[in-house]
XYZ file of C-alpha atoms in Angstrom:
298
model
C 84.646 118.571 153.005
C 83.338 116.735 149.787
C 80.912 119.195 149.386
C 84.453 121.738 148.194
C 85.573 119.305 146.008
C 81.469 119.295 144.616
C 82.725 122.751 144.837
C 85.625 122.627 143.807
C 84.664 120.264 140.570
C 81.660 122.524 139.642
C 83.960 125.927 139.462
C 86.620 123.192 137.338
C 83.658 122.297 134.445
C 83.093 125.948 133.819
C 85.658 126.817 133.842
C 86.276 123.918 131.556
C 83.363 125.076 129.185
C 84.532 128.444 128.794
C 87.745 127.549 128.211
C 85.420 125.213 125.314
C 84.252 128.438 123.935
C 87.698 129.887 123.432
C 89.251 126.916 121.965
C 91.432 127.016 118.501
C 90.309 126.047 115.023
C 92.158 123.007 114.158
C 93.820 124.024 110.518
C 94.105 121.811 107.274
C 97.077 120.095 108.165
C 96.353 119.014 111.513
C 93.322 117.175 110.371
C 95.464 115.437 108.070
C 97.698 114.432 109.555
C 94.935 112.787 112.233
C 94.313 109.265 111.335
C 97.971 109.168 111.659
C 98.340 111.050 114.572
C 96.016 108.521 116.614
C 95.225 105.114 116.783
C 91.887 103.133 117.132
C 93.067 101.800 120.493
C 93.914 105.005 121.910
C 90.897 107.383 120.586
C 88.994 104.773 122.578
C 90.731 104.955 125.412
C 90.133 108.984 125.615
C 86.908 108.957 124.576
C 86.143 106.790 127.599
C 88.158 109.265 130.056
C 85.889 112.166 128.170
C 82.968 110.865 128.905
C 83.948 109.153 132.560
C 81.207 110.188 135.538
C 81.155 110.895 138.048
C 78.325 108.741 140.085
C 78.514 111.268 143.208
C 77.360 114.495 141.168
C 76.508 113.099 138.069
C 78.966 115.111 136.240
C 82.105 114.449 134.297
C 84.781 112.902 136.465
C 87.529 115.597 134.654
C 87.937 118.714 134.127
C 89.634 119.479 130.454
C 92.788 120.401 132.169
C 93.125 117.042 133.598
C 92.430 115.065 130.230
C 94.925 117.132 129.128
C 97.067 116.254 131.761
C 96.446 112.473 130.102
C 95.998 112.806 126.846
C 98.280 115.842 125.985
C 98.407 114.564 122.038
C 95.011 115.750 121.897
C 94.876 119.610 121.525
C 91.503 121.328 121.811
C 87.798 119.317 122.077
C 87.167 119.573 117.790
C 88.722 115.853 118.407
C 86.689 114.764 120.571
C 83.949 114.349 117.678
C 86.055 113.043 115.440
C 87.212 110.783 117.184
C 83.923 109.933 118.139
C 82.975 110.154 113.802
C 85.467 107.930 113.703
C 84.822 104.872 116.200
C 81.509 105.017 114.583
C 82.771 103.872 110.927
C 84.848 101.859 112.435
C 87.449 103.948 111.766
C 89.275 106.361 109.024
C 90.904 104.768 105.540
C 93.902 104.342 106.266
C 93.307 102.908 109.063
C 90.175 99.723 107.324
C 93.482 99.104 104.589
C 95.655 98.827 107.470
C 93.590 96.090 109.313
C 93.021 94.739 105.950
C 96.654 94.788 105.460
C 97.668 92.559 109.068
C 94.670 90.339 108.426
C 95.210 88.609 104.802
C 98.607 88.715 106.063
C 97.977 86.628 108.228
C 96.104 84.646 106.560
C 99.589 84.674 103.685
C 101.681 83.069 106.901
C 99.496 80.542 107.937
C 98.823 79.228 104.664
C 102.279 78.526 104.010
C 103.751 77.814 107.164
C 101.206 74.773 106.278
C 103.182 74.535 103.098
C 99.380 75.175 100.852
C 99.446 76.862 97.316
C 99.289 80.570 97.652
C 98.134 82.745 94.699
C 97.363 86.604 93.498
C 93.550 85.249 94.185
C 93.760 84.148 97.937
C 95.247 87.757 98.538
C 92.278 89.417 96.893
C 89.937 86.539 99.083
C 91.614 87.122 102.132
C 91.176 91.347 101.150
C 88.124 91.349 100.416
C 86.639 88.978 103.393
C 88.301 91.580 105.567
C 86.599 94.689 103.990
C 83.623 92.537 104.409
C 83.970 92.751 108.214
C 84.597 96.227 108.975
C 82.192 97.172 106.374
C 84.052 98.861 104.086
C 82.703 99.170 100.391
C 85.741 101.037 99.354
C 88.016 98.414 98.861
C 88.336 96.252 95.585
C 91.666 94.364 96.272
C 93.019 95.303 92.858
C 95.824 94.417 90.804
C 97.583 97.174 92.014
C 96.876 97.264 95.734
C 98.283 92.630 96.283
C 101.248 94.245 93.657
C 102.081 96.989 96.924
C 101.043 93.915 99.103
C 103.649 91.394 97.328
C 106.894 94.532 97.864
C 105.222 95.508 100.863
C 105.994 92.397 102.906
C 108.772 91.055 100.495
C 106.680 88.426 98.602
C 107.314 86.524 95.228
C 106.376 84.195 93.090
C 108.738 80.749 94.027
C 109.130 77.441 92.117
C 108.786 74.331 94.522
C 111.572 72.649 95.519
C 109.568 69.700 97.318
C 106.376 68.028 97.406
C 105.568 66.819 100.732
C 101.840 65.153 102.100
C 100.261 66.404 105.067
C 101.695 63.463 106.895
C 104.797 64.772 106.795
C 103.605 68.173 107.888
C 102.101 66.316 110.305
C 105.427 64.140 111.704
C 107.206 67.435 111.551
C 105.402 68.811 113.883
C 105.619 65.403 115.969
C 108.981 65.182 115.404
C 109.616 68.929 117.116
C 107.771 68.651 120.071
C 109.613 64.595 120.567
C 112.732 67.041 120.441
C 111.968 69.757 123.095
C 110.950 66.982 125.067
C 114.107 65.419 125.142
C 116.022 67.755 125.312
C 113.891 68.838 128.771
C 114.736 65.538 129.765
C 118.337 65.317 129.536
C 119.280 68.526 130.751
C 117.597 67.871 134.118
C 120.033 64.241 134.335
C 123.342 65.615 132.692
C 123.644 67.201 136.657
C 123.529 63.556 137.761
C 127.356 62.280 135.893
C 130.755 63.575 134.845
C 130.613 65.690 131.418
C 133.189 63.316 130.002
C 130.671 60.295 130.249
C 128.264 61.651 128.446
C 128.572 60.637 125.054
C 127.418 61.590 121.801
C 127.573 59.805 118.440
C 125.728 61.076 114.762
C 126.074 60.515 110.913
C 127.038 63.761 109.063
C 126.901 62.803 105.085
C 129.957 64.914 103.315
C 129.989 65.879 99.114
C 132.954 64.253 97.567
C 132.755 67.737 95.977
C 131.208 70.640 97.949
C 129.584 73.747 95.060
C 126.938 76.517 95.813
C 124.687 77.463 93.695
C 124.787 80.374 93.508
C 127.560 82.711 91.935
C 127.615 86.446 91.199
C 127.524 86.727 87.301
C 126.193 89.127 84.495
C 122.929 90.195 83.858
C 120.878 88.813 80.772
C 123.248 86.475 80.209
C 121.567 83.046 78.912
C 123.262 80.561 80.583
C 125.329 80.681 84.043
C 128.006 77.772 84.256
C 130.129 76.761 87.228
C 132.916 74.764 86.553
C 133.470 71.150 88.833
C 136.776 69.306 88.166
C 133.895 66.292 88.490
C 129.877 66.612 88.295
C 129.713 62.804 89.072
C 131.342 64.001 92.601
C 128.851 66.923 92.763
C 125.748 63.900 93.917
C 127.113 61.930 95.433
C 128.654 61.570 98.943
C 130.232 59.565 101.938
C 129.808 58.608 106.253
C 131.932 59.783 108.630
C 130.936 59.179 112.138
C 132.474 59.730 116.171
C 131.813 60.301 119.017
C 132.627 63.254 121.078
C 131.901 63.573 125.520
C 130.893 66.705 127.004
C 133.910 68.118 127.095
C 134.438 68.205 124.086
C 137.110 65.186 123.374
C 136.757 62.897 120.924
C 136.390 58.761 121.890
C 137.472 56.201 120.278
C 138.218 55.914 115.923
C 136.396 57.066 113.952
C 133.756 55.457 111.406
C 133.999 56.384 107.826
C 132.083 54.722 104.270
C 133.127 55.397 101.396
C 130.636 54.801 98.275
C 132.104 51.681 97.198
C 129.498 49.617 97.488
C 130.913 46.556 97.058
C 133.868 46.668 99.414
C 136.406 47.392 96.840
C 138.754 50.414 97.434
C 141.373 51.152 93.481
C 144.602 51.775 94.621
C 143.657 55.724 92.824
C 141.538 56.269 95.208
C 144.305 55.383 98.606
C 147.110 56.720 96.139
C 144.975 60.392 97.220
C 143.104 58.976 100.837
C 143.482 61.938 102.772
C 146.419 60.688 105.949
C 144.932 61.874 109.207
C 146.841 63.179 111.757
C 145.445 60.224 114.174
C 145.230 56.601 113.535
C 141.208 56.253 111.596
C 139.614 52.752 110.406
C 138.161 53.371 107.067
C 135.105 50.837 106.367
C 133.905 50.395 103.256
C 130.049 49.409 103.589
C 127.412 47.110 101.864
C 124.618 47.043 103.517
C 122.787 43.851 102.452
C 119.836 43.626 104.182
C 118.439 44.670 107.458
C 120.164 42.310 109.693
C 123.702 41.938 108.446
C 126.077 43.886 106.691
C 128.855 43.508 105.053
C 132.409 45.512 105.768
C 135.914 45.535 104.712
C 138.908 47.110 107.164
C 142.345 48.388 105.491
């Protein structure tokens, strides 16, 4: 049986060699699009499969027909030699550009995730670093390339609205880990309690006059205005806090902290005060120190 298999393999290889001499020439369009049709991993797999040797016979393990069944996109053997040249030079020019682009973008994402300042010079430095790594001496990371890179990934120069320290970044990660740990513990405890006995409370800050900071308007105007009833009210807020159960039922009375720091509510405020459908205790408070809170109720 082994002799029959060897004879069959030998016949397939002979037919393969005859077929190889008669393959069709690849036209210019195929050559032009070759680099777009095949990825580097695909080329490596094709080469490894094509070069595989049978240990018993010392010949190729796969016939050309078997190869084409596995890799139908490879039309003839001229592709194999081109694959070898591409792999020897670490890929085509476009593939190298893709590697440079992906590397630069990954570096940018990591830098911004850590809230570092990033400018065009950093993009250029990362691109040239990757170009040297893959032995691409033609890439210069020009201004034009940087412009297209920023457009491709929707990047632009933005005003920094808040400055933070490294400690705040670390603290944020610690808080997130603590939150996830807390949620996991609570999920394990919830089945042991009735929903109405699981309570949640938190403070919610509400601006006295809530407005957006964007509006549709005309291009090119020197200043864009937005009208409010009181500019003062847009920067002041009050706090409301209530308790709800896991079954979405309100528990007890609501706590409302107004902006009057001296514990006094004027008649004008009382006149325009929202009247709730259920009894609400309205409390104006002033924190005197960390141990004592002075309150007045109406």
